[in-house]
Amino acid sequence: MIDDITLEEERTLSSAVDPIALTRLLGQQEYADVASLLESLPLEDRSITWSEISQEHHLGILVEMRADPREALIDEMSLIELDALFKGMDAEDLVELSDSLPNRLIDRALSAMDDIQRHYYEGAQQYEDSLAGHWLGHHFLSLPQNAKVRDALRLLRRELPEYVDTLFLTSRTGGFRGAVKIGSVIGAPDHLLLAEIAEEDFTTINANDDATEASLKVQNSGYSALPVVNDNSTLLGRLDIGTASELVNDYYEGRLMATAGLDEDEDLFSPVKTAAKNRALWLGINLLTAFAAAWFIGLFEATLQQVVALAVLMPVVASMGGIAGSQTLTLVIRGLALGQVNEVNRWALVKKELQVGAFNGVIWAVVVGYIAGAWFDSFMIGFVISLAILVNIVTAALSGALIPIALKKLKLDPALSGSVVLTTVTDIVGFVAFLGLGALLLT
Amino acid sequence: MIDDITLEEERTLSSAVDPIALTRLLGQQEYADVASLLESLPLEDRSITWSEISQEHHLGILVEMRADPREALIDEMSLIELDALFKGMDAEDLVELSDSLPNRLIDRALSAMDDIQRHYYEGAQQYEDSLAGHWLGHHFLSLPQNAKVRDALRLLRRELPEYVDTLFLTSRTGGFRGAVKIGSVIGAPDHLLLAEIAEEDFTTINANDDATEASLKVQNSGYSALPVVNDNSTLLGRLDIGTASELVNDYYEGRLMATAGLDEDEDLFSPVKTAAKNRALWLGINLLTAFAAAWFIGLFEATLQQVVALAVLMPVVASMGGIAGSQTLTLVIRGLALGQVNEVNRWALVKKELQVGAFNGVIWAVVVGYIAGAWFDSFMIGFVISLAILVNIVTAALSGALIPIALKKLKLDPALSGSVVLTTVTDIVGFVAFLGLGALLLT
């Protein structure tokens, strides 16, 4: 066990891990850091290190890990180890881990829980993991709406959960009735009704709200947690800023990985076959679009044979369009994600991007035309590539703005599929414009 | 003023804004939402709406905005309006706004501040904005290390700042000596020394720590704020989870925008010339790499003229390499950002990615070779493209892993420049491998 590792035992640990640092992290329960450390280890080293970590830390670490590496560790655990894991587990832990557990193990974990936790877990499962209700926390303080300051102080004398800066007030039927800041309670006279010092219009989250949007709301609220209610205003739980920050970070990481067609849970050291499989779909889609572009080039075989400079310069046209388009695309995707692009302003945005495209198109058409004309010592080649660049950059700006808006309307993820669709458009338009103009003007 | 808008006055507002919703947001001081709303407006509408918002809300909204749109609004404000803005400003607000203010206005703002705030501001400016010390907060509770529970309770009876769940203990010279949870104070006997109920080994942040890493530390700590100290352990301030979350979100947004060579502060509706200028550098760099690739293609003009199928299929080879490489690149960049890729494991990672590349390379070589061979009814064309795809995907995997590691060593940002360098490599290797093999085997 790492906890009581001695210098002589160190050698059993993988060479990649500093056992002293690991012991310190475990001692301070810095499980997020331990999880990150484990993820950074090649598979074999990871198994060795995991087997050396004392069981009491397992749950805390697993909860912090990404799904793929976590699943790999869970797969290696024996039923006895798993049962030990399940013993200390509450509903929120199981919600976090359920992605990495087969159904039979989820049932086993549930049967080790008490009724309340099982009830909480089933409540969370009623909401998809994209909704706030799935990520409910149950460690909060609440009191009836007619409670007094002295009741609150009695409650506060117990151990406070993490991220508690308010007490929630509820009606007899469990409806959310308001929140009182802890700071207001401490100063107030014992007999005062809490309702009198409650915050006005305290922001709540609906369990059906989008989880990322709800999390941003928590981050912007200035409070450590916001109450989560259902459509009848019944208090179901809370979303605290720790959970909210994890959800927002996962969301952003997912966006970043999606730009390469990867999943947020991708393991740095997944087995070769798994990694290849994870990437195959994206490569396959790209192959289709590449062959589509090739097919369009093929229409101009005769032209290419006559003017081989066109073959040489072809990629320049496609690539300038691709880059200009991806700039617009990235800006619009961010706007969509932040809710800043909507029905009202989208035409203004398309118009502005078209203007930027026209402006950029003219400038780069001149630059590229001049260079290409000089290179091949032909005014007409310069003229043809100028026109093609202009057409392609303007098309790219238009596509970069319209594609993500259209994809979002079709309920597809613009961050994932936007760049493929855009590249297909800019490749094909670029090749056809350039080779088509070449066929007209150069042969 | 929106605050007391009536139905008749509504028409003066831009048509894109729902005045009732805006009034509600302003009333609840949901300034982040108002800031986002303003950013989503085309420039003219934005000015109109801004002029209708009561001055008391200006500071709160500006602090929440991105630098570019904020600067545009500040540029339009009169000196009288600015002076009103500066009146209510504390050091943290000015730190946030200083990006968008010319030096003479910063001086003007400073001269409107009291000595303490000015001192705080100058303290923050001693650290670059990538360091935790720049983002210090000063709204926290601290007591001498020999204070008792009753002293703490006296302090807590005043209005509590946001995100306070601990009291900091300091030595006589201002050294950080520990933190006491508010929950522990409320339960404890009046005469107890706070030092006796302080948390052991409370995590601190050094003012010279990277701001994003420090922010993640706050998010993972389970506390609402962590103390920030200098090298002598003097308590300088704190980093609260609200500020930390903003910094982390800005960081992620910066990563996403960097994939297209854009800045996190880019305005959705920046003026056309500004937008075109912001994008010019990236397009220019891309043009250089595109011409480099074209130059390599030009070496094979004779071959292209003889076997025009090579010109048709060329983009397929380059694009498969580009996609495979960007998958590795994205995974490695994430690993580097999370600190999961380091001296110890990087060779293991390069080896794994090479294996994935070899595996994928063989599979896609066969697929592409078969299709291309059938299309042009030539075994040799299929064979040549197979080999080229294999070479390019393996090179792409190797480059995708090594390029970001090398860029990081050179203190360049892999998220920004990684994809350009990678595309250059996969384009050139793809074209040279394909056309070179074609020249050898097909002519």
Coordinates of N, CA, C and O in Angstrom, one line a residue, chain A residues 16 30 32 36 39-40 42 66 157 160 162-163 183 187 203 219-220 222-224 241 245 248-249 252-253 256-257 260 262 264 266 268-270 272 276 279-280 282-284 286-287 294-295 297 301 304-305 308 311-312 314-315 319-320 323 327-328 330-331 334 338 340 344-345 348-349 352-353 355 359 364 368 371 375-376, chain B residues 16 30 32 36 39-40 42 66 157 160 162-163 183 187 203 219-220 222-224 241 245 248-249 252-253 256 260 262 264 266 268-270 272 276 279-280 282-284 286-287 291 294-295 297 301 304-305 308 311-312 314-315 319-320 323 327-328 330-331 334 338 340 344-345 348-349 352-353 355 359 364 368 375-376:
Chain A
A16 N 7.5 5.5 -13.5 CA 7.0 6.8 -13.9 C 6.4 7.6 -12.7 O 6.1 8.8 -12.8
E30 N -6.0 14.6 -2.4 CA -6.1 15.4 -3.7 C -6.4 14.4 -4.8 O -5.5 14.1 -5.7
A32 N -8.3 14.4 -7.5 CA -8.2 14.9 -8.9 C -6.8 14.8 -9.4 O -6.6 14.4 -10.6
S36 N -5.5 12.3 -12.4 CA -4.7 12.8 -13.6 C -3.4 12.1 -13.7 O -3.0 11.8 -14.9
E39 N -4.0 8.7 -15.2 CA -4.3 8.8 -16.7 C -3.1 9.0 -17.5 O -3.1 8.7 -18.7
S40 N -2.1 9.7 -16.9 CA -0.9 10.0 -17.6 C 0.1 8.7 -17.8 O 1.1 8.8 -18.4
P42 N 1.2 4.9 -19.0 CA 1.0 3.9 -19.9 C 0.2 2.7 -19.2 O 0.4 2.6 -18.0
R66 N -11.6 10.2 -16.1 CA -12.3 10.2 -17.4 C -12.9 8.8 -17.6 O -12.3 7.8 -17.1
R157 N -24.4 24.3 13.5 CA -23.4 23.8 14.4 C -22.9 22.4 14.1 O -21.8 22.0 14.5
L160 N -20.6 21.3 8.3 CA -21.2 21.9 7.1 C -20.7 21.1 5.9 O -19.5 20.8 5.8
E162 N -19.6 20.8 1.9 CA -18.9 21.7 1.0 C -19.8 22.6 0.3 O -20.9 22.3 0.0
Y163 N -19.3 23.8 0.0 CA -20.0 24.8 -0.9 C -21.4 25.1 -0.3 O -22.4 25.1 -1.1
G183 N -24.3 34.2 6.3 CA -23.9 35.5 6.9 C -25.0 36.2 7.6 O -24.8 36.8 8.7
G187 N -25.5 37.0 12.2 CA -25.7 38.2 12.9 C -27.1 38.4 13.6 O -27.2 39.3 14.5
T203 N -32.3 32.9 -7.4 CA -32.3 32.2 -8.7 C -32.4 30.7 -8.5 O -31.7 30.1 -7.6
Q219 N -22.0 29.4 -11.8 CA -20.7 30.1 -11.8 C -20.9 31.6 -11.8 O -20.1 32.3 -11.2
N220 N -22.0 32.1 -12.4 CA -22.2 33.5 -12.5 C -23.0 34.1 -11.4 O -23.2 35.3 -11.2
G222 N -22.6 34.1 -8.1 CA -22.0 34.6 -6.9 C -22.3 33.7 -5.7 O -21.7 34.0 -4.6
Y223 N -23.1 32.7 -5.8 CA -23.3 31.8 -4.7 C -22.6 30.5 -5.0 O -22.2 30.1 -6.1
S224 N -22.4 29.7 -3.9 CA -21.7 28.5 -4.0 C -22.5 27.3 -4.5 O -22.0 26.3 -4.9
I241 N -21.1 24.7 -7.0 CA -20.1 25.3 -8.0 C -19.0 24.3 -8.3 O -18.4 24.4 -9.3
S245 N -18.5 23.5 -12.1 CA -17.2 23.7 -12.7 C -16.7 22.5 -13.5 O -16.2 22.6 -14.6
V248 N -18.8 22.3 -16.7 CA -18.3 23.3 -17.7 C -17.0 22.9 -18.3 O -16.8 22.9 -19.5
N249 N -16.1 22.4 -17.4 CA -14.8 22.0 -18.0 C -14.9 20.8 -18.9 O -14.2 20.8 -20.0
Y252 N -16.2 22.1 -22.3 CA -15.2 22.7 -23.1 C -14.2 21.7 -23.6 O -13.8 21.8 -24.8
E253 N -13.8 20.7 -22.8 CA -12.9 19.7 -23.3 C -13.5 18.9 -24.4 O -12.9 18.5 -25.4
L256 N -13.2 20.8 -27.6 CA -11.9 20.8 -28.1 C -11.6 19.5 -28.8 O -11.0 19.4 -29.9
M257 N -12.0 18.4 -28.2 CA -11.7 17.1 -28.7 C -12.6 16.9 -30.0 O -12.1 16.2 -30.9
A260 N -11.3 17.4 -33.6 CA -10.6 16.3 -34.3 C -11.5 15.0 -34.3 O -10.9 14.0 -34.5
L262 N -12.8 13.5 -31.9 CA -12.5 12.6 -30.8 C -13.5 12.9 -29.6 O -14.2 13.9 -29.6
E264 N -14.4 13.3 -25.5 CA -13.8 13.9 -24.3 C -13.2 12.8 -23.4 O -12.2 13.0 -22.7
E266 N -11.6 10.1 -24.3 CA -10.5 9.3 -24.9 C -9.4 9.2 -24.0 O -8.9 10.2 -23.4
L268 N -5.5 8.7 -23.0 CA -4.2 9.1 -23.5 C -3.5 7.8 -23.9 O -2.7 7.8 -24.9
F269 N -3.7 6.7 -23.2 CA -3.0 5.5 -23.5 C -3.9 4.3 -23.7 O -3.7 3.2 -23.2
S270 N -5.0 4.6 -24.5 CA -5.9 3.5 -24.8 C -5.2 2.4 -25.6 O -4.2 2.8 -26.3
V272 N -4.0 0.1 -28.6 CA -3.9 0.5 -30.0 C -5.2 0.3 -30.8 O -5.7 1.1 -31.5
A276 N -7.5 3.1 -32.6 CA -7.7 3.0 -34.0 C -9.2 3.0 -34.3 O -9.7 3.7 -35.3
R279 N -10.9 6.3 -33.9 CA -10.6 7.3 -34.9 C -11.1 7.0 -36.3 O -11.1 7.8 -37.2
A280 N -11.5 5.7 -36.5 CA -11.9 5.2 -37.8 C -13.0 6.0 -38.4 O -13.0 6.4 -39.6
W282 N -14.1 9.0 -38.1 CA -13.7 10.3 -38.6 C -12.9 10.2 -39.8 O -13.1 11.0 -40.8
L283 N -11.9 9.3 -39.8 CA -11.1 9.1 -41.0 C -12.0 8.7 -42.2 O -11.8 9.1 -43.4
G284 N -12.9 7.8 -41.9 CA -13.8 7.3 -43.0 C -14.6 8.4 -43.6 O -14.8 8.5 -44.8
N286 N -13.9 11.5 -43.6 CA -13.0 12.4 -44.3 C -12.7 11.8 -45.7 O -12.5 12.5 -46.7
L287 N -12.5 10.4 -45.7 CA -12.2 9.8 -47.0 C -13.3 10.0 -48.0 O -13.0 10.3 -49.2
A294 N -12.0 14.7 -55.1 CA -11.2 14.1 -56.2 C -12.0 13.9 -57.4 O -11.6 14.1 -58.6
W295 N -13.3 13.4 -57.2 CA -14.2 13.2 -58.4 C -14.4 14.5 -59.2 O -14.4 14.5 -60.4
I297 N -12.3 17.0 -59.3 CA -11.0 17.3 -60.0 C -11.0 16.4 -61.3 O -10.6 16.9 -62.3
E301 N -9.7 16.4 -66.1 CA -8.5 15.7 -66.4 C -7.8 16.3 -67.7 O -6.6 16.6 -67.7
L304 N -6.2 19.6 -66.9 CA -5.0 19.4 -66.1 C -3.8 19.0 -66.9 O -2.7 19.4 -66.7
Q305 N -4.1 18.1 -67.9 CA -3.0 17.6 -68.8 C -2.4 18.7 -69.6 O -1.2 18.8 -69.8
V308 N -0.5 22.1 -66.6 CA -0.1 21.4 -65.4 C 0.1 22.3 -64.2 O 0.0 21.9 -63.1
A311 N -2.6 22.0 -61.6 CA -2.4 20.9 -60.6 C -1.5 21.3 -59.5 O -1.7 21.0 -58.3
V312 N -0.5 22.1 -59.9 CA 0.5 22.6 -58.9 C -0.2 23.5 -57.9 O 0.0 23.5 -56.7
M314 N -3.5 24.1 -57.4 CA -4.8 23.6 -56.9 C -4.9 23.7 -55.3 O -5.9 24.3 -54.8
P315 N -4.0 23.1 -54.6 CA -4.1 23.0 -53.2 C -4.1 24.4 -52.5 O -4.7 24.6 -51.4
S319 N -6.9 25.4 -49.8 CA -6.5 25.7 -48.5 C -6.8 27.1 -48.0 O -7.2 27.2 -46.8
M320 N -6.7 28.1 -48.8 CA -7.1 29.5 -48.4 C -8.6 29.5 -48.0 O -9.0 30.1 -47.1
I323 N -9.1 27.7 -44.6 CA -8.7 28.5 -43.4 C -9.7 29.6 -43.2 O -10.1 29.8 -42.0
Q327 N -12.2 30.1 -39.8 CA -12.2 31.2 -38.8 C -13.7 31.7 -38.6 O -14.1 31.9 -37.4
T328 N -14.4 31.8 -39.6 CA -15.8 32.2 -39.5 C -16.6 31.1 -38.7 O -17.3 31.4 -37.7
T330 N -15.5 28.9 -36.5 CA -15.1 28.9 -35.1 C -15.8 30.0 -34.3 O -16.4 29.8 -33.2
L331 N -15.9 31.2 -34.9 CA -16.5 32.3 -34.3 C -18.0 32.1 -34.1 O -18.6 32.4 -33.1
R334 N -18.8 29.4 -31.5 CA -18.8 29.9 -30.1 C -20.0 30.7 -29.8 O -20.6 30.6 -28.7
L338 N -22.7 30.0 -26.8 CA -23.0 31.0 -25.7 C -24.4 31.6 -25.8 O -24.8 32.4 -25.1
Q340 N -25.3 33.5 -28.2 CA -25.2 34.8 -28.7 C -25.7 34.9 -30.1 O -25.8 36.0 -30.7
V344 N -32.7 36.5 -34.3 CA -32.8 37.9 -34.5 C -31.5 38.5 -35.2 O -31.6 39.3 -36.1
N345 N -30.4 38.0 -34.7 CA -29.1 38.6 -35.2 C -28.4 37.8 -36.3 O -27.4 38.2 -36.8
A348 N -27.7 39.5 -39.6 CA -26.7 40.6 -39.5 C -25.3 39.9 -39.4 O -24.3 40.5 -40.0
L349 N -25.2 38.8 -38.7 CA -23.9 38.1 -38.6 C -23.4 37.6 -40.0 O -22.3 37.7 -40.3
K352 N -22.2 40.4 -42.0 CA -20.9 40.9 -41.6 C -19.8 40.0 -42.0 O -18.7 40.4 -42.5
E353 N -20.0 38.7 -41.9 CA -19.0 37.7 -42.3 C -18.8 37.7 -43.8 O -17.7 37.5 -44.3
Q355 N -19.1 40.4 -45.6 CA -18.3 41.6 -45.9 C -16.8 41.3 -45.6 O -15.9 41.7 -46.4
F359 N -13.8 41.4 -48.3 CA -12.6 42.2 -48.1 C -11.4 41.4 -48.1 O -10.4 41.6 -48.9
W364 N -6.5 38.9 -50.7 CA -5.7 37.6 -50.9 C -5.7 37.2 -52.4 O -4.7 36.6 -52.8
V368 N -2.2 36.4 -54.0 CA -1.9 35.0 -54.6 C -1.8 35.2 -56.1 O -0.9 34.5 -56.7
I371 N 1.7 36.4 -57.0 CA 2.8 35.4 -56.8 C 2.7 34.3 -57.9 O 3.7 34.0 -58.5
W375 N 5.3 33.4 -60.7 CA 6.0 32.0 -60.7 C 5.9 31.4 -62.0 O 6.9 30.9 -62.5
F376 N 4.7 31.4 -62.6 CA 4.5 30.7 -63.9 C 4.7 31.6 -65.1 O 4.4 31.2 -66.2
Chain B
A16 N -33.6 44.2 -31.6 CA -33.1 42.9 -31.2 C -33.2 42.6 -29.7 O -33.0 41.5 -29.3
E30 N -28.0 40.5 -13.0 CA -27.4 39.4 -13.8 C -26.5 40.0 -14.9 O -26.8 39.8 -16.1
A32 N -23.6 39.2 -16.1 CA -23.0 38.4 -17.1 C -23.9 38.1 -18.3 O -23.5 38.1 -19.4
S36 N -23.4 39.3 -22.1 CA -23.6 38.4 -23.3 C -24.6 38.9 -24.3 O -24.4 38.8 -25.5
E39 N -23.0 41.7 -26.3 CA -22.1 41.1 -27.3 C -22.8 40.5 -28.5 O -22.2 40.5 -29.6
S40 N -24.0 40.1 -28.3 CA -24.7 39.4 -29.4 C -25.3 40.4 -30.3 O -25.9 40.0 -31.3
P42 N -25.4 43.5 -33.1 CA -24.7 44.2 -34.1 C -24.3 45.6 -33.6 O -25.0 46.1 -32.7
R66 N -16.2 40.7 -22.9 CA -14.9 40.4 -23.5 C -14.2 41.7 -23.9 O -14.8 42.7 -24.1
R157 N -20.4 38.2 12.1 CA -21.7 38.9 12.2 C -21.8 40.0 11.2 O -22.9 40.5 10.9
L160 N -21.0 39.0 5.1 CA -19.9 38.2 4.6 C -19.7 38.4 3.1 O -20.6 38.6 2.3
E162 N -18.7 37.4 -0.9 CA -19.0 36.2 -1.6 C -17.9 35.1 -1.4 O -16.8 35.5 -1.3
Y163 N -18.3 33.9 -1.6 CA -17.4 32.8 -1.6 C -16.5 32.7 -0.4 O -15.3 32.6 -0.5
G183 N -17.9 26.6 9.4 CA -18.7 25.5 10.1 C -18.1 25.1 11.4 O -18.8 24.9 12.4
G187 N -19.8 26.0 15.7 CA -20.1 25.0 16.7 C -19.3 25.2 18.0 O -19.6 24.7 19.1
T203 N -4.2 24.0 1.6 CA -3.5 24.3 0.3 C -3.4 25.8 0.1 O -4.4 26.5 0.3
Q219 N -10.8 25.0 -8.0 CA -12.0 24.2 -8.4 C -11.9 22.8 -7.8 O -13.0 22.3 -7.4
N220 N -10.8 22.3 -7.7 CA -10.7 20.9 -7.2 C -10.5 20.8 -5.6 O -10.6 19.7 -5.1
G222 N -12.5 21.9 -3.2 CA -13.6 21.7 -2.3 C -13.9 22.9 -1.5 O -14.9 23.0 -0.8
Y223 N -13.0 23.9 -1.6 CA -13.2 25.2 -0.9 C -13.7 26.3 -1.8 O -13.4 26.2 -3.0
S224 N -14.3 27.3 -1.3 CA -14.8 28.4 -2.2 C -13.7 29.4 -2.5 O -13.8 30.2 -3.4
I241 N -13.5 30.9 -6.1 CA -13.9 30.0 -7.1 C -14.7 30.7 -8.3 O -14.7 30.2 -9.4
S245 N -13.3 30.2 -11.9 CA -14.1 29.6 -13.0 C -14.0 30.5 -14.2 O -13.9 30.0 -15.3
V248 N -10.7 29.8 -15.9 CA -10.6 28.5 -16.6 C -11.5 28.6 -17.8 O -11.0 28.1 -18.9
N249 N -12.7 29.2 -17.8 CA -13.5 29.3 -18.9 C -12.8 30.1 -20.1 O -12.9 29.7 -21.2
Y252 N -10.2 27.9 -21.7 CA -10.7 27.0 -22.7 C -11.2 27.7 -23.9 O -11.0 27.2 -25.0
E253 N -11.8 28.8 -23.7 CA -12.3 29.5 -24.9 C -11.2 29.9 -25.8 O -11.2 29.9 -27.0
L256 N -10.1 27.0 -27.9 CA -11.0 26.8 -29.0 C -10.8 27.8 -30.1 O -10.7 27.4 -31.3
A260 N -8.4 28.1 -34.7 CA -8.6 28.8 -36.0 C -7.8 30.1 -36.1 O -8.0 31.0 -36.9
L262 N -7.7 32.5 -34.0 CA -8.4 33.7 -33.5 C -8.1 33.9 -32.0 O -7.7 33.0 -31.3
E264 N -9.4 34.9 -28.1 CA -10.6 34.7 -27.2 C -11.4 36.0 -27.1 O -12.6 35.9 -26.9
E266 N -12.1 38.1 -29.5 CA -12.7 38.5 -30.8 C -14.2 38.8 -30.6 O -14.9 38.1 -30.0
L268 N -18.0 39.2 -31.8 CA -18.8 38.6 -32.8 C -19.2 39.6 -33.9 O -19.3 39.3 -35.1
F269 N -19.3 40.9 -33.6 CA -19.6 41.9 -34.6 C -18.6 43.0 -34.7 O -18.9 44.2 -34.7
S270 N -17.3 42.6 -34.7 CA -16.3 43.6 -34.8 C -16.4 44.3 -36.2 O -16.9 43.7 -37.1
V272 N -15.7 45.4 -40.0 CA -15.2 44.5 -41.0 C -13.6 44.6 -41.1 O -12.9 43.6 -41.2
A276 N -11.0 41.6 -40.5 CA -10.1 41.2 -41.6 C -8.7 41.2 -41.1 O -7.9 40.3 -41.4
R279 N -7.7 38.4 -38.8 CA -7.6 37.1 -39.5 C -6.4 37.0 -40.5 O -6.1 36.0 -41.0
A280 N -5.8 38.2 -40.8 CA -4.9 38.3 -41.9 C -3.6 37.4 -41.6 O -3.1 36.7 -42.4
W282 N -3.1 34.8 -39.8 CA -3.3 33.4 -39.9 C -3.4 33.0 -41.4 O -2.9 31.9 -41.8
L283 N -4.2 33.8 -42.2 CA -4.3 33.5 -43.6 C -2.9 33.6 -44.3 O -2.6 32.8 -45.2
G284 N -2.1 34.6 -43.9 CA -0.8 34.8 -44.5 C 0.1 33.6 -44.2 O 0.8 33.1 -45.1
N286 N -0.8 30.6 -43.5 CA -1.3 29.5 -44.3 C -0.9 29.6 -45.7 O -0.6 28.6 -46.4
L287 N -0.9 30.8 -46.2 CA -0.5 31.0 -47.6 C 0.9 30.5 -47.9 O 1.2 29.8 -48.9
F291 N 1.9 27.6 -50.4 CA 2.9 27.7 -51.5 C 4.1 26.8 -51.4 O 4.6 26.3 -52.4
A294 N 2.9 23.7 -52.7 CA 2.7 23.8 -54.2 C 4.1 23.7 -54.8 O 4.3 23.1 -55.9
W295 N 5.1 24.3 -54.2 CA 6.5 24.2 -54.8 C 6.9 22.7 -54.9 O 7.5 22.3 -55.9
I297 N 5.0 20.1 -55.2 CA 4.2 19.5 -56.3 C 4.9 19.9 -57.6 O 5.0 19.1 -58.5
E301 N 6.1 18.2 -62.1 CA 5.3 18.6 -63.2 C 5.3 17.6 -64.3 O 4.2 17.3 -64.9
L304 N 3.2 14.6 -63.4 CA 1.7 15.0 -63.4 C 1.2 15.0 -64.8 O 0.0 14.6 -65.1
Q305 N 2.0 15.5 -65.8 CA 1.5 15.6 -67.1 C 1.3 14.3 -67.7 O 0.4 14.0 -68.5
V308 N -2.1 11.9 -65.3 CA -3.0 12.9 -64.7 C -3.8 12.4 -63.5 O -4.3 13.2 -62.7
A311 N -2.8 13.8 -60.2 CA -3.3 15.2 -59.9 C -4.7 15.0 -59.2 O -5.0 15.7 -58.3
V312 N -5.4 14.1 -59.8 CA -6.8 13.9 -59.3 C -6.8 13.4 -57.9 O -7.6 13.8 -57.0
M314 N -4.2 13.3 -55.6 CA -3.3 14.0 -54.7 C -3.9 14.5 -53.4 O -3.4 14.2 -52.3
P315 N -5.1 15.2 -53.5 CA -5.7 15.8 -52.3 C -6.1 14.6 -51.3 O -6.1 14.9 -50.1
S319 N -5.0 14.8 -47.4 CA -6.1 15.0 -46.4 C -6.2 13.9 -45.4 O -6.5 14.2 -44.2
M320 N -6.0 12.6 -45.8 CA -6.0 11.5 -44.9 C -4.9 11.7 -43.8 O -5.1 11.5 -42.6
I323 N -5.9 14.6 -41.4 CA -6.9 14.2 -40.4 C -6.3 13.3 -39.3 O -6.5 13.5 -38.1
Q327 N -5.8 14.2 -35.2 CA -6.3 13.5 -34.0 C -5.3 13.3 -33.0 O -5.5 13.5 -31.8
T328 N -4.1 12.9 -33.4 CA -3.0 12.7 -32.5 C -2.6 14.0 -31.8 O -2.5 14.1 -30.6
T330 N -4.4 16.7 -31.3 CA -5.4 17.2 -30.3 C -5.3 16.4 -29.0 O -5.4 17.0 -27.9
L331 N -5.1 15.1 -29.1 CA -4.9 14.3 -27.9 C -3.7 14.7 -27.1 O -3.7 14.9 -25.9
R334 N -4.1 18.2 -25.5 CA -4.8 18.2 -24.2 C -4.0 17.6 -23.1 O -3.9 18.1 -22.0
L338 N -3.0 19.5 -19.6 CA -3.4 18.9 -18.3 C -2.2 18.5 -17.5 O -2.3 18.0 -16.4
Q340 N -0.4 16.0 -18.3 CA -0.3 14.6 -18.3 C 0.8 14.0 -19.2 O 1.1 12.9 -19.2
V344 N 8.8 11.8 -18.6 CA 8.8 10.4 -18.3 C 8.0 9.6 -19.3 O 8.4 8.5 -19.8
N345 N 6.8 10.1 -19.6 CA 5.9 9.2 -20.4 C 5.9 9.5 -21.9 O 5.2 8.9 -22.7
A348 N 6.7 6.8 -24.4 CA 5.7 5.8 -24.4 C 4.5 6.2 -25.3 O 3.9 5.5 -26.0
L349 N 4.2 7.5 -25.2 CA 3.0 8.1 -25.9 C 3.4 8.1 -27.4 O 2.5 7.7 -28.2
K352 N 3.0 4.6 -28.7 CA 1.6 4.2 -28.8 C 1.0 4.9 -30.1 O 0.3 4.2 -30.8
E353 N 1.2 6.2 -30.3 CA 0.6 6.8 -31.4 C 1.2 6.3 -32.7 O 0.5 6.2 -33.7
Q355 N 2.1 3.2 -33.2 CA 1.4 2.0 -33.4 C 0.0 2.2 -34.0 O -0.4 1.5 -34.9
F359 N -1.3 0.9 -37.6 CA -2.5 0.1 -37.7 C -3.5 0.8 -38.6 O -3.9 0.2 -39.6
W364 N -6.3 1.9 -43.9 CA -6.7 2.9 -44.9 C -5.9 2.8 -46.2 O -6.5 3.2 -47.3
V368 N -8.1 2.8 -49.5 CA -7.9 3.8 -50.6 C -7.3 3.2 -51.8 O -7.7 3.5 -52.9
W375 N -11.1 2.7 -59.6 CA -11.5 3.9 -60.3 C -10.7 4.1 -61.6 O -11.3 4.3 -62.7
F376 N -9.4 4.0 -61.5 CA -8.6 4.3 -62.7 C -8.2 3.0 -63.4 O -7.4 3.0 -64.3

